[in-house]
């Protein structure tokens, strides 16, 4: 079963545990500056929103890459960057409509979410289940459940 | 080792900045943050120095777990000699700048001297420079934050700054970071402004990587996060209600100081409580509380994000206050509310916003307003001093007016900026000041929670709840329940809390974890990150060493055992209502035993024996 990251901003507290887990898994360092997932704070609105790659099927980054350094992992559905092939041209960072592919100046390659090979550490570290890793065909299940619980025929009678 | 092993020394007088290796021998004895920075401070400054003179120093210090994945590992402290107290001041803050500083590669920043002109310290990883800040002087913290982001063209830079209150000399000005987190108490912001240092802006991209045993660290920190999640206080109470979960609880046990501590219960406590913050407003159907929020790395997330009713008199036609910002914590809600008798949640939230906007401590501010209200009602001050404002208990208008005045230091704001002690002395009624060592009380009346009386009297930074939060035991039963109305065993309880807290404050972790964690939960996390064989015993010993070092500094600064005291009101006037009715604070019954347990003389001085036991500097 293919799974995908499911993000529920309402539950996010902005703690950055996910950013640290991501950078630790991928770079061996607690470093939000090197995280593939980012938390955005909208201060005036009082909102925190986690944002990362959603692994497009027809991925702009994959199609744009001139050296075929981005491949789909068939097991996880993740678009993965092959470091040995990537030349750091950054065309994928321009092609991606969402900004989730970024250049890493330390390595001269691009970095993006690869779902940690099927065990995304951001989801594991999230203390509030704002980030979960769920059935790719049913990412809306929890939202449907929440709305279903509010659906009450009796409401019309009142 | 999870220290970066280097510190930044910034001489503001001549503008020279240099890197130094961290003294690892001291780190082994004093951990980091509060403890280690105090060791540096004691070594380098004359205890008799003028807190607002160039000889005082100002240290920003992280702990070994700051910037790591340990839950709450984002804290930093500001260590200096406090202008409010003349004692050691150490104020702890969360938010994000502490972790950012660590990620830039620094355990500590020591600021010394005084800049001839307003400057800001700009740190990007290994590079640090002083930039002119003439254009920022005279600006609020919020405007300063905005201007620095624009000027440096870096949306991700983290900023700590002082506001106009600090520039005007308010003695309880705070250092505000990330817009609404504060190194709040004892006037550390006043010291920063006295050095002409307006702000520190930090960007760190190196991260924290030097964990001693990364695999063990990930294992043990995950295990301990689960302990926090499973605990009723840290897993449910604090995230849902914040520290405000306490408002109704403390009122019910008769320990909610009201009207400058004349009463111990507030009739409108429910109107300013966590429950009230969650109630939808009539005007727009939204509650005061928008959401909870976390500091860096925190899996508790007790922070409050709030709005003010746009139709409320405090913000009418002032859209700059209509958005969300840091909302009321318990201490602020108490000081701004119960202690002033104001039961208007929107007015309290507004005053809290202004405290953050211009950087001053809401506890000391609220308590000073309360003292001013009593002075006014007693006729010691009149509308002559207050430009016609009637400073009466319960007046939301007076509270909002006072906040605006202290923000700029104009008019009566200069008097209010003196703090309760100097204000009451100035107007001839020193007995009306509810302070210890010149610092205002926080939100627990020692007549109803006896251990807090000893806590306040002996706190090394003046009246403070965070030096030994015996409320945990006396009210909440953590780690075990003791009788809040009894003085029995409280000397030992206070000492145990003081020592353990000094250790926690030195690690980079938040003291709020100790609702669920003891040093037994913390030691394995420190040990997995750091060399040194860190056990709970070693942490506790370091905590006791830190406490004695702070005390030693205070004694050299000219304080004596006579300063371990409480205002007469708490010693002589009985609580009028509630479970503590008829009680006074039984300090006399606890203090001699406390000195004995500490190994100090009967008049509270350190002995040579104690000094050598902990290896304190001669």
XYZ file of C-alpha atoms in Angstrom:
776
model
C 0.000 0.000 0.000
C 1.367 3.388 -0.997
C 1.351 5.916 1.791
C 1.773 9.663 1.813
C 2.420 12.463 4.260
C -0.766 14.060 5.482
C -0.538 17.491 7.054
C -3.084 19.003 9.403
C -1.976 22.576 10.201
C -4.663 23.012 12.879
C -2.736 20.616 15.084
C 0.701 22.166 14.564
C 2.214 24.065 17.533
C 5.330 25.237 15.664
C 7.779 23.261 17.847
C 10.115 22.279 14.959
C 10.602 18.703 16.182
C 9.896 17.652 12.570
C 12.616 19.929 11.190
C 15.146 18.525 13.623
C 14.128 14.930 12.929
C 14.419 15.549 9.181
C 17.853 17.136 9.355
C 19.100 14.504 11.780
C 17.935 11.639 9.545
C 19.343 13.157 6.375
C 22.365 15.155 7.532
C 23.151 13.716 10.959
C 22.648 17.101 12.615
C 19.850 18.885 14.485
C 19.530 21.762 12.079
C 16.259 23.326 10.940
C 18.239 25.211 8.278
C 18.875 21.884 6.543
C 15.380 20.435 6.896
C 13.310 19.292 3.933
C 10.110 20.074 5.813
C 9.457 23.635 6.998
C 7.075 25.116 9.531
C 5.706 28.507 8.558
C 4.410 30.815 11.262
C 1.692 33.275 10.345
C 2.051 35.422 13.410
C -0.890 37.792 13.053
C -3.241 34.915 12.263
C -1.895 32.659 15.011
C -1.278 29.775 12.596
C 1.549 27.286 12.129
C 1.730 25.387 8.872
C 4.092 22.497 8.069
C 4.988 22.339 4.388
C 6.994 19.853 2.342
C 7.060 17.932 -0.971
C 3.836 16.098 -1.793
C 5.557 13.739 -4.295
C 3.669 14.704 -7.487
C 3.052 11.781 -9.844
C 3.905 13.925 -12.858
C 6.695 15.627 -10.986
C 7.865 18.936 -12.425
C 11.287 18.461 -10.837
C 11.740 15.024 -12.426
C 10.735 16.210 -15.881
C 12.889 19.332 -15.664
C 16.095 17.568 -14.623
C 18.502 17.532 -17.598
C 20.610 14.668 -16.231
C 17.821 12.398 -14.921
C 19.013 12.731 -11.336
C 15.463 12.537 -9.959
C 13.829 9.105 -9.984
C 10.655 7.719 -8.498
C 11.092 5.125 -5.784
C 8.459 2.586 -6.776
C 8.083 1.242 -3.243
C 7.361 4.566 -1.584
C 6.269 6.768 -4.472
C 8.890 9.341 -3.454
C 10.787 11.352 -6.028
C 14.381 10.851 -4.948
C 17.491 12.809 -5.863
C 20.405 10.653 -6.943
C 23.340 12.546 -5.442
C 25.878 10.841 -7.678
C 24.083 12.123 -10.779
C 22.867 15.565 -9.640
C 25.023 18.373 -11.038
C 23.503 21.106 -8.858
C 22.101 23.042 -11.818
C 19.001 23.946 -9.758
C 16.606 23.739 -12.727
C 14.350 21.509 -10.618
C 14.148 24.225 -7.957
C 12.789 26.547 -10.635
C 10.460 23.938 -12.094
C 8.850 22.929 -8.795
C 5.694 25.058 -8.388
C 5.757 24.599 -4.599
C 9.330 25.478 -3.700
C 9.968 22.182 -1.963
C 13.161 21.328 -3.839
C 16.081 23.352 -2.517
C 19.784 23.682 -3.106
C 22.260 22.697 -0.376
C 25.353 24.866 -0.696
C 27.396 22.553 1.542
C 27.109 19.610 -0.868
C 26.400 21.364 -4.157
C 23.356 19.136 -4.719
C 19.636 19.701 -4.350
C 17.690 18.249 -1.472
C 14.037 17.303 -1.194
C 11.835 15.037 0.860
C 12.348 11.336 0.046
C 9.942 10.046 2.709
C 13.003 8.647 4.530
C 12.680 5.495 2.432
C 9.179 4.812 3.762
C 9.579 5.775 7.430
C 9.327 9.576 7.485
C 10.993 10.853 10.647
C 9.018 14.119 10.682
C 5.793 12.186 11.192
C 7.435 10.008 13.831
C 8.654 13.065 15.746
C 5.488 15.165 15.535
C 4.011 15.324 19.050
C 0.523 16.371 17.945
C -0.141 14.260 14.826
C -0.113 17.383 12.691
C 2.040 15.288 10.347
C 0.977 11.696 9.749
C 1.912 9.049 7.202
C -1.270 7.464 5.899
C -2.852 5.427 3.077
C -2.221 7.501 -0.055
C -5.723 6.800 -1.312
C -7.400 8.008 1.842
C -5.570 11.138 2.989
C -8.956 12.732 3.591
C -10.174 10.034 5.930
C -9.594 11.893 9.189
C -11.128 15.093 7.836
C -14.147 13.120 6.651
C -14.411 11.493 10.064
C -14.296 14.873 11.799
C -17.032 16.275 9.571
C -19.028 13.067 9.777
C -19.122 13.423 13.541
C -20.686 16.866 13.104
C -23.287 15.590 10.622
C -26.461 15.257 12.598
C -29.943 15.046 11.111
C -31.322 16.223 14.445
C -29.621 19.584 13.904
C -32.330 20.547 11.429
C -35.016 19.915 13.993
C -33.554 22.437 16.413
C 29.721 16.852 24.112
C 26.865 18.958 23.157
C 28.514 22.243 24.003
C 29.896 24.022 20.947
C 32.953 24.657 23.154
C 33.275 28.260 22.181
C 31.970 31.607 23.291
C 31.801 35.027 21.737
C 33.187 37.985 23.660
C 31.864 41.357 22.568
C 33.530 44.461 23.945
C 30.999 47.190 23.322
C 33.341 49.979 24.421
C 35.940 49.422 21.705
C 33.841 47.298 19.324
C 36.264 44.358 19.413
C 34.705 40.901 19.050
C 36.639 37.720 19.621
C 36.171 33.997 19.957
C 37.270 32.065 23.051
C 37.281 28.384 23.920
C 34.717 27.411 26.554
C 36.174 26.530 29.955
C 35.316 22.823 29.974
C 36.469 22.333 33.550
C 33.799 24.818 34.618
C 31.249 23.190 32.296
C 31.760 19.935 34.172
C 30.962 21.717 37.437
C 28.308 24.194 36.296
C 26.743 22.451 33.245
C 25.887 25.446 31.016
C 23.420 28.338 30.707
C 22.517 29.673 34.195
C 25.273 27.854 36.084
C 28.177 28.221 33.692
C 27.389 31.823 32.771
C 27.190 32.692 36.481
C 30.649 31.144 36.943
C 32.024 33.370 34.180
C 30.147 36.363 35.560
C 31.494 35.877 39.088
C 35.034 35.500 37.748
C 34.915 38.602 35.622
C 32.880 41.262 37.406
C 33.227 43.237 40.605
C 30.178 42.348 42.738
C 29.946 45.945 43.927
C 29.716 47.324 40.378
C 26.899 49.638 39.319
C 24.383 47.373 37.505
C 23.838 50.087 34.900
C 27.489 51.065 34.552
C 30.011 49.829 31.985
C 31.645 47.455 34.497
C 28.583 45.214 34.630
C 28.480 42.464 32.009
C 25.567 40.870 30.207
C 25.750 37.218 29.206
C 23.443 35.362 26.823
C 23.940 31.670 27.520
C 22.584 28.415 26.090
C 22.737 24.985 27.714
C 24.209 21.742 26.396
C 20.753 20.531 25.326
C 19.737 23.816 23.681
C 19.163 23.274 19.965
C 18.734 19.517 20.263
C 15.710 17.276 19.900
C 15.307 16.860 23.656
C 11.836 18.182 24.418
C 11.933 21.893 25.395
C 15.605 22.099 24.400
C 15.457 25.661 23.192
C 16.115 27.718 26.295
C 18.671 30.436 26.937
C 19.309 32.701 29.905
C 20.481 36.259 30.377
C 22.884 36.640 33.298
C 23.901 39.987 34.758
C 23.735 42.042 37.947
C 20.162 43.252 38.250
C 19.320 46.941 38.631
C 16.084 46.193 40.480
C 17.767 44.104 43.174
C 21.512 44.734 43.141
C 21.733 40.942 43.200
C 22.626 38.380 40.560
C 19.955 38.375 37.857
C 19.326 35.402 35.655
C 16.301 35.418 33.384
C 15.353 32.431 31.290
C 13.531 32.529 27.971
C 12.217 30.182 25.326
C 11.167 31.042 21.813
C 13.694 30.310 19.097
C 16.736 32.544 19.424
C 18.506 30.330 21.987
C 18.574 27.376 19.610
C 19.524 29.715 16.762
C 22.553 30.959 18.721
C 23.630 27.388 19.388
C 23.112 26.508 15.754
C 25.350 29.443 14.844
C 28.060 27.722 16.872
C 28.042 29.598 20.195
C 27.427 28.423 23.750
C 27.516 31.934 25.063
C 27.847 35.610 24.232
C 29.523 37.842 26.822
C 28.825 41.539 26.327
C 31.049 43.958 28.233
C 31.601 47.699 28.479
C 29.288 50.221 26.917
C 28.977 51.272 23.309
C 29.340 55.030 22.668
C 26.393 54.798 20.234
C 23.367 52.551 19.825
C 24.400 49.279 18.176
C 23.003 45.853 17.378
C 24.928 42.600 17.416
C 24.567 40.668 14.166
C 25.634 37.028 14.237
C 25.589 34.722 11.222
C 27.287 31.459 12.126
C 30.999 32.180 12.761
C 30.696 35.816 11.751
C 29.727 38.453 14.272
C 29.665 42.220 13.849
C 28.307 45.309 15.546
C 26.048 47.404 13.335
C 24.909 50.968 14.009
C 21.413 51.054 15.465
C 20.703 54.776 15.741
C 17.652 54.240 13.548
C 16.342 51.561 15.928
C 16.788 53.578 19.121
C 13.450 54.944 20.251
C 11.567 52.108 18.576
C 9.469 49.440 20.246
C 10.578 45.802 20.229
C 7.933 45.012 17.617
C 9.037 47.834 15.291
C 12.684 46.957 15.878
C 11.990 43.353 14.912
C 10.285 44.423 11.720
C 13.003 46.932 10.787
C 15.861 44.466 11.367
C 14.180 41.833 9.208
C 13.854 44.426 6.446
C 17.312 45.889 6.885
C 19.120 42.548 6.840
C 16.780 41.177 4.197
C 16.590 37.870 6.023
C 13.128 36.555 6.921
C 14.612 33.713 8.962
C 16.832 35.722 11.292
C 15.910 35.516 14.992
C 15.873 38.673 17.064
C 16.109 39.632 20.736
C 15.672 43.305 21.540
C 14.872 45.879 24.175
C 12.049 48.376 23.854
C 11.475 51.981 24.763
C 10.860 51.160 28.434
C 14.434 49.874 28.760
C 15.826 52.943 27.010
C 13.874 55.131 29.438
C 15.442 53.309 32.382
C 12.471 51.240 33.595
C 14.161 49.034 36.194
C 12.199 45.895 35.251
C 12.700 46.030 31.492
C 12.948 42.654 29.764
C 14.840 41.252 26.811
C 12.143 40.166 24.351
C 12.914 37.574 21.702
C 10.764 36.291 18.851
C 8.235 39.118 19.505
C 6.672 37.716 22.640
C 9.013 35.469 24.575
C 10.831 37.205 27.408
C 13.896 36.965 29.577
C 11.486 38.810 31.740
C 12.560 39.440 35.289
C 15.014 41.526 37.302
C 15.635 44.196 34.667
C 18.035 42.335 32.377
C 16.654 44.464 29.519
C 17.536 47.634 31.422
C 21.156 46.472 31.582
C 21.159 45.711 27.846
C 19.866 49.207 27.060
C 22.407 50.768 29.461
C 25.102 49.281 27.219
C 23.506 50.918 24.167
C 22.906 47.425 22.810
C 19.482 47.612 21.169
C 19.238 44.125 19.710
C 20.895 40.842 18.902
C 20.019 39.255 15.556
C 21.138 35.689 14.979
C 21.107 33.260 12.103
C 22.559 29.808 12.638
C 22.840 27.254 9.857
C 25.369 24.845 11.341
C 23.037 22.981 13.661
C 23.975 20.893 16.673
C 25.815 17.748 15.704
C 28.304 16.910 18.415
C 26.078 14.601 20.449
C 28.159 12.114 22.463
C 25.997 9.075 21.698
C 23.450 10.028 19.005
C 21.653 6.673 18.960
C 21.208 6.613 22.722
C 20.219 10.285 22.683
C 17.432 9.703 20.137
C 16.230 6.700 22.127
C 16.176 8.363 25.526
C 14.740 11.697 24.365
C 11.894 9.856 22.579
C 11.220 7.863 25.740
C 11.110 11.025 27.844
C 8.825 12.823 25.385
C 6.377 10.017 25.973
C 6.575 10.643 29.728
C 5.606 14.283 29.094
C 2.774 13.266 26.755
C 1.356 10.755 29.236
C 1.411 13.154 32.194
C -1.850 14.954 33.014
C -0.172 18.363 33.514
C 2.347 18.380 30.653
C 0.262 16.222 28.304
C -3.164 17.791 28.797
C -3.429 20.690 31.263
C -0.619 22.903 29.925
C -1.269 22.456 26.178
C -5.016 23.013 26.580
C -5.093 25.766 29.182
C -1.513 26.976 29.541
C -0.216 28.014 32.945
C -3.574 29.781 33.272
C -4.902 26.364 34.318
C -3.863 27.623 37.786
C -6.029 30.757 38.099
C -9.141 29.174 39.559
C -7.155 26.522 41.456
C -4.985 29.046 43.312
C -7.977 31.300 43.997
C -9.861 28.414 45.546
C -7.045 27.529 47.930
C -6.926 31.156 49.044
C -3.456 31.976 47.734
C -4.283 34.419 44.917
C -2.801 37.758 46.047
C -5.363 40.465 45.340
C -5.312 44.268 45.516
C -1.596 44.534 46.316
C -1.794 41.473 48.562
C -4.427 42.949 50.865
C -6.644 39.961 50.034
C -5.895 36.360 49.107
C -8.913 35.710 46.873
C -10.170 37.628 43.824
C -13.897 37.795 43.141
C -13.349 38.002 39.376
C -10.728 35.241 39.093
C -13.027 33.227 36.841
C -13.287 36.165 34.409
C -9.531 36.192 33.791
C -8.943 32.422 33.855
C -8.050 29.852 31.190
C -11.728 28.940 31.055
C -12.632 32.563 30.275
C -9.962 32.710 27.543
C -11.698 29.826 25.778
C -15.204 31.367 25.922
C -16.474 32.821 22.620
C -16.878 36.612 22.809
C -20.249 38.236 22.263
C -18.904 40.678 19.679
C -17.302 38.380 17.108
C -17.946 34.879 18.433
C -14.195 34.207 18.716
C -12.521 33.277 21.983
C -9.584 35.276 23.385
C -7.394 32.205 22.850
C -6.690 31.353 19.206
C -4.325 28.455 19.701
C -1.527 27.089 21.842
C 2.062 27.432 20.669
C 5.413 25.827 21.319
C 8.867 27.215 21.865
C 11.746 25.546 19.998
C 11.668 21.781 20.383
C 8.902 21.775 22.986
C 6.388 18.930 22.924
C 4.295 20.511 25.718
C 3.333 23.748 23.920
C 1.894 25.772 26.814
C 2.213 29.129 25.014
C -0.913 31.190 24.422
C -1.721 32.960 21.163
C -4.545 35.436 21.659
C -6.481 38.343 20.208
C -8.162 41.337 21.810
C -11.794 42.147 21.058
C -11.531 44.782 18.311
C -14.319 46.784 19.900
C -12.642 46.928 23.320
C -11.790 50.465 24.478
C -8.054 49.665 24.644
C -7.711 48.928 20.915
C -10.550 50.853 19.304
C -9.171 52.417 16.114
C -5.780 50.783 16.768
C -5.618 48.004 14.157
C -1.976 47.316 15.027
C -3.328 45.449 18.071
C -6.025 43.484 16.247
C -3.857 40.561 15.180
C -2.727 37.583 17.205
C 0.180 37.762 19.594
C 1.434 36.233 22.825
C -1.488 35.891 25.225
C -1.810 35.719 28.979
C 0.207 33.302 31.044
C -0.872 32.773 34.642
C 1.729 35.077 36.207
C 0.870 37.942 33.854
C -2.885 37.432 34.236
C -2.474 37.496 38.003
C -0.235 40.581 38.154
C -2.186 42.577 35.589
C -5.527 41.302 36.914
C -5.987 39.993 40.452
C -3.248 42.117 42.006
C -4.754 45.276 40.495
C -8.317 44.049 40.984
C -9.018 44.299 37.248
C -11.332 41.569 35.973
C -11.396 42.647 32.323
C -9.751 39.946 30.163
C -9.323 42.193 27.123
C -7.684 44.938 29.190
C -5.263 42.379 30.638
C -4.458 41.002 27.193
C -3.847 44.537 25.935
C -1.524 45.339 28.854
C 0.284 42.062 28.169
C 0.709 42.952 24.484
C 2.146 46.340 25.483
C 4.552 44.647 27.938
C 5.859 42.561 25.021
C 5.765 45.393 22.524
C 7.958 47.652 24.641
C 9.731 45.015 26.661
C 8.906 45.070 30.359
C 8.098 42.399 32.918
C 4.326 42.069 33.412
C 4.808 40.622 36.921
C 6.822 43.557 38.260
C 4.737 46.008 36.237
C 1.381 44.688 37.486
C 2.588 44.516 41.064
C 3.948 48.071 40.810
C 0.622 49.311 39.451
C -1.049 47.541 42.380
C 1.240 49.384 44.805
C 0.509 52.666 43.004
C -3.228 51.986 43.304
C -2.873 51.472 47.030
C -0.765 54.635 47.325
C -3.513 56.464 45.441
C -6.325 55.094 47.554
C -4.329 55.930 50.679
C -3.860 59.484 49.453
C -0.048 59.256 49.177
C -0.318 60.105 45.505
C -3.079 61.984 43.746
C -4.303 62.930 40.290
C -1.636 65.629 40.402
C 1.028 62.992 39.731
C -1.125 60.978 37.345
C -2.309 63.636 34.902
C -5.810 63.257 36.263
C -6.010 59.453 35.997
C -7.787 57.876 38.961
C -5.565 54.951 39.960
C -8.194 52.837 41.661
C -8.195 49.086 42.225
C -10.340 47.460 39.574
C -9.907 50.193 36.965
C -9.139 48.716 33.536
C -8.655 52.251 32.199
C -5.967 52.922 34.807
C -4.190 49.641 34.009
C -4.103 50.342 30.261
C -2.958 53.927 30.891
C -0.157 52.745 33.184
C 1.064 50.231 30.570
C 1.229 52.924 27.912
C 3.102 55.258 30.272
C 5.710 52.652 31.289
C 6.181 51.701 27.627
C 7.649 55.131 26.911
C 8.683 56.217 30.407
C 6.790 59.478 29.992
C 5.128 61.319 32.878
C 4.077 59.037 35.733
C 5.531 56.163 33.674
C 8.964 57.137 35.006
C 7.732 56.666 38.585
C 6.072 53.355 37.731
C 9.297 52.254 36.027
C 11.088 52.476 39.388
C 9.322 49.328 40.552
C 7.203 48.928 43.643
C 9.965 49.355 46.258
C 11.392 52.652 45.026
C 7.926 53.973 44.161
C 6.603 53.340 47.668
C 9.778 54.803 49.210
C 9.477 57.893 47.030
C 5.953 58.548 48.260
C 6.767 57.815 51.892
C 4.990 54.466 52.326
C 7.707 51.769 51.987
C 5.538 49.256 53.848
C 3.137 49.115 50.895
C 5.744 47.555 48.612
C 5.250 43.805 48.164
C 8.837 42.905 47.290
C 11.870 40.933 48.415
C 15.340 42.346 47.678
C 13.535 44.965 45.592
C 11.772 42.544 43.265
C 7.998 42.183 43.153
C 6.161 39.034 44.195
C 4.644 36.628 41.731
C 1.241 34.970 41.925
C 1.171 32.836 45.081
C 0.358 34.247 48.490
C 2.715 32.706 51.043
C -0.009 32.822 53.680
C -1.830 30.132 51.676
C 1.256 28.317 50.327
C 3.793 28.467 53.137
C 6.763 27.063 51.224
C 6.544 29.972 48.792
C 7.239 32.396 51.657
C 10.638 30.806 52.174
C 11.073 30.544 48.402
C 10.585 34.288 47.961
C 12.648 35.281 50.987
C 15.690 33.247 49.954
C 15.521 33.555 46.157
C 18.839 34.747 44.799
C 17.173 37.145 42.367
C 14.535 38.630 44.657
C 10.933 37.436 44.957
C 10.435 34.755 42.335
C 8.386 31.588 41.919
C 10.782 29.959 39.458
C 13.655 29.485 41.874
C 11.822 26.784 43.861
C 8.286 26.088 42.751
C 7.049 24.329 45.864
C 3.494 24.957 44.613
C 4.099 21.757 42.635
C 4.267 19.791 45.872
C 2.050 21.883 48.154
C -0.841 22.307 45.712
C -0.438 19.855 42.849
C 1.151 16.949 44.740
C 4.291 16.739 42.571
C 6.408 14.768 43.304
C 4.426 14.242 46.515
C 1.729 16.190 48.308
C 2.609 18.383 51.276
C 0.242 20.574 53.302
C 0.321 24.130 51.910
C -0.715 25.593 55.266
C 2.041 23.893 57.248
C 5.656 25.040 57.599
C 6.841 21.555 58.582
C 9.487 20.163 56.259
C 9.331 23.204 53.979
C 12.965 24.215 54.582
C 14.108 20.908 53.093
C 11.520 21.081 50.325
C 12.616 24.571 49.295
C 16.295 23.597 49.291
C 15.600 20.484 47.197
C 13.576 22.486 44.651
C 16.182 25.278 44.539
C 19.054 22.889 43.823
C 17.181 20.798 41.250
C 15.856 23.899 39.470
C 19.321 25.468 39.293
C 20.465 22.296 37.503
C 17.510 22.206 35.092
C 18.007 25.913 34.280
C 21.587 25.103 33.296
C 20.826 22.325 30.797
C 18.863 24.149 28.093
C 15.614 22.486 29.145
C 12.449 24.158 30.461
C 11.558 23.962 34.141
C 7.952 23.168 33.168
C 9.101 19.656 32.259
C 9.506 19.063 35.994
C 5.751 18.666 36.401
C 6.458 15.255 34.831
C 10.230 14.819 35.014
C 12.653 14.615 37.904
C 16.428 14.743 37.553
C 16.212 10.962 36.993
C 14.425 11.676 33.701
C 16.750 14.517 32.755
C 20.145 12.992 33.619
C 20.077 10.250 30.933
C 19.334 12.887 28.288
C 22.221 15.120 29.402
C 24.464 12.082 29.693
C 23.681 10.798 26.192
C 24.527 14.235 24.817
C 27.520 15.179 26.965
C 30.786 13.775 28.244
C 31.153 13.744 31.991
C 29.091 10.825 33.304
C 25.986 12.851 34.131
C 23.866 11.187 36.789
C 20.957 12.691 38.729
C 23.334 12.987 41.693
C 25.912 14.894 39.690
C 23.237 17.260 38.353
C 21.887 17.874 41.844
C 25.373 18.547 43.195
C 25.959 21.011 40.374
C 22.607 22.645 41.205
C 23.618 23.089 44.838
C 27.001 24.466 43.744
C 25.254 26.972 41.463
C 22.907 28.062 44.246
C 25.813 28.657 46.612
C 27.794 30.516 43.952
C 24.862 32.872 43.334
C 24.431 33.389 47.067
C 28.137 34.035 47.508
C 28.008 36.681 44.780
C 25.040 38.384 46.454
C 26.809 38.474 49.813
C 29.869 40.045 48.170
C 27.549 42.508 46.463
C 26.504 43.711 49.907
C 23.348 41.759 50.640
C 22.998 40.060 54.025
C 20.776 37.514 55.756
C 18.523 40.423 56.733
C 17.503 40.622 53.073
C 15.970 37.131 53.324
C 12.751 38.664 54.484
C 9.111 39.283 53.619
C 7.017 42.471 53.802
C 5.315 43.025 57.156
C 1.897 42.633 55.557
C 2.578 38.945 54.943
C 4.188 38.376 58.354
C 1.641 40.258 60.470
C -1.681 40.622 58.623
C -3.653 37.388 58.503
C -5.347 36.051 55.389
C -8.952 37.237 55.576
C -10.751 34.508 53.629
C -10.452 31.012 52.246
C -8.654 27.919 53.544
C -5.723 30.044 54.825
C -7.974 32.394 56.821
C -6.200 33.517 59.997
C -2.741 32.537 58.691
C 0.368 34.646 58.280
C 3.541 33.606 56.462
C 5.567 31.535 58.933
C 8.996 32.580 57.699
C 10.613 32.673 61.159
C 9.774 29.024 61.655
C 11.493 27.945 58.414
C 14.477 30.230 57.865
C 16.843 28.996 60.659
C 16.339 25.386 59.572
C 16.929 26.381 55.959
C 20.262 28.072 56.822
C 21.264 24.979 58.747
C 20.417 22.656 55.834
C 22.423 24.910 53.548
C 25.443 24.742 55.854
C 25.413 28.520 56.264
C 25.902 30.512 59.470
C 22.898 31.514 61.569
C 22.936 34.897 59.865
C 22.919 33.364 56.407
C 26.586 33.682 55.414
C 28.460 30.973 53.540
C 31.123 29.211 55.577
C 34.607 28.402 54.315
C 33.607 24.768 54.642
C 30.687 25.184 52.237
C 32.854 27.166 49.872
C 35.529 24.520 49.713
C 33.001 21.662 49.555
C 31.703 23.023 46.254
C 35.009 24.383 45.043
C 33.716 27.935 44.862
C 36.183 30.665 43.897
C 37.944 32.200 46.909
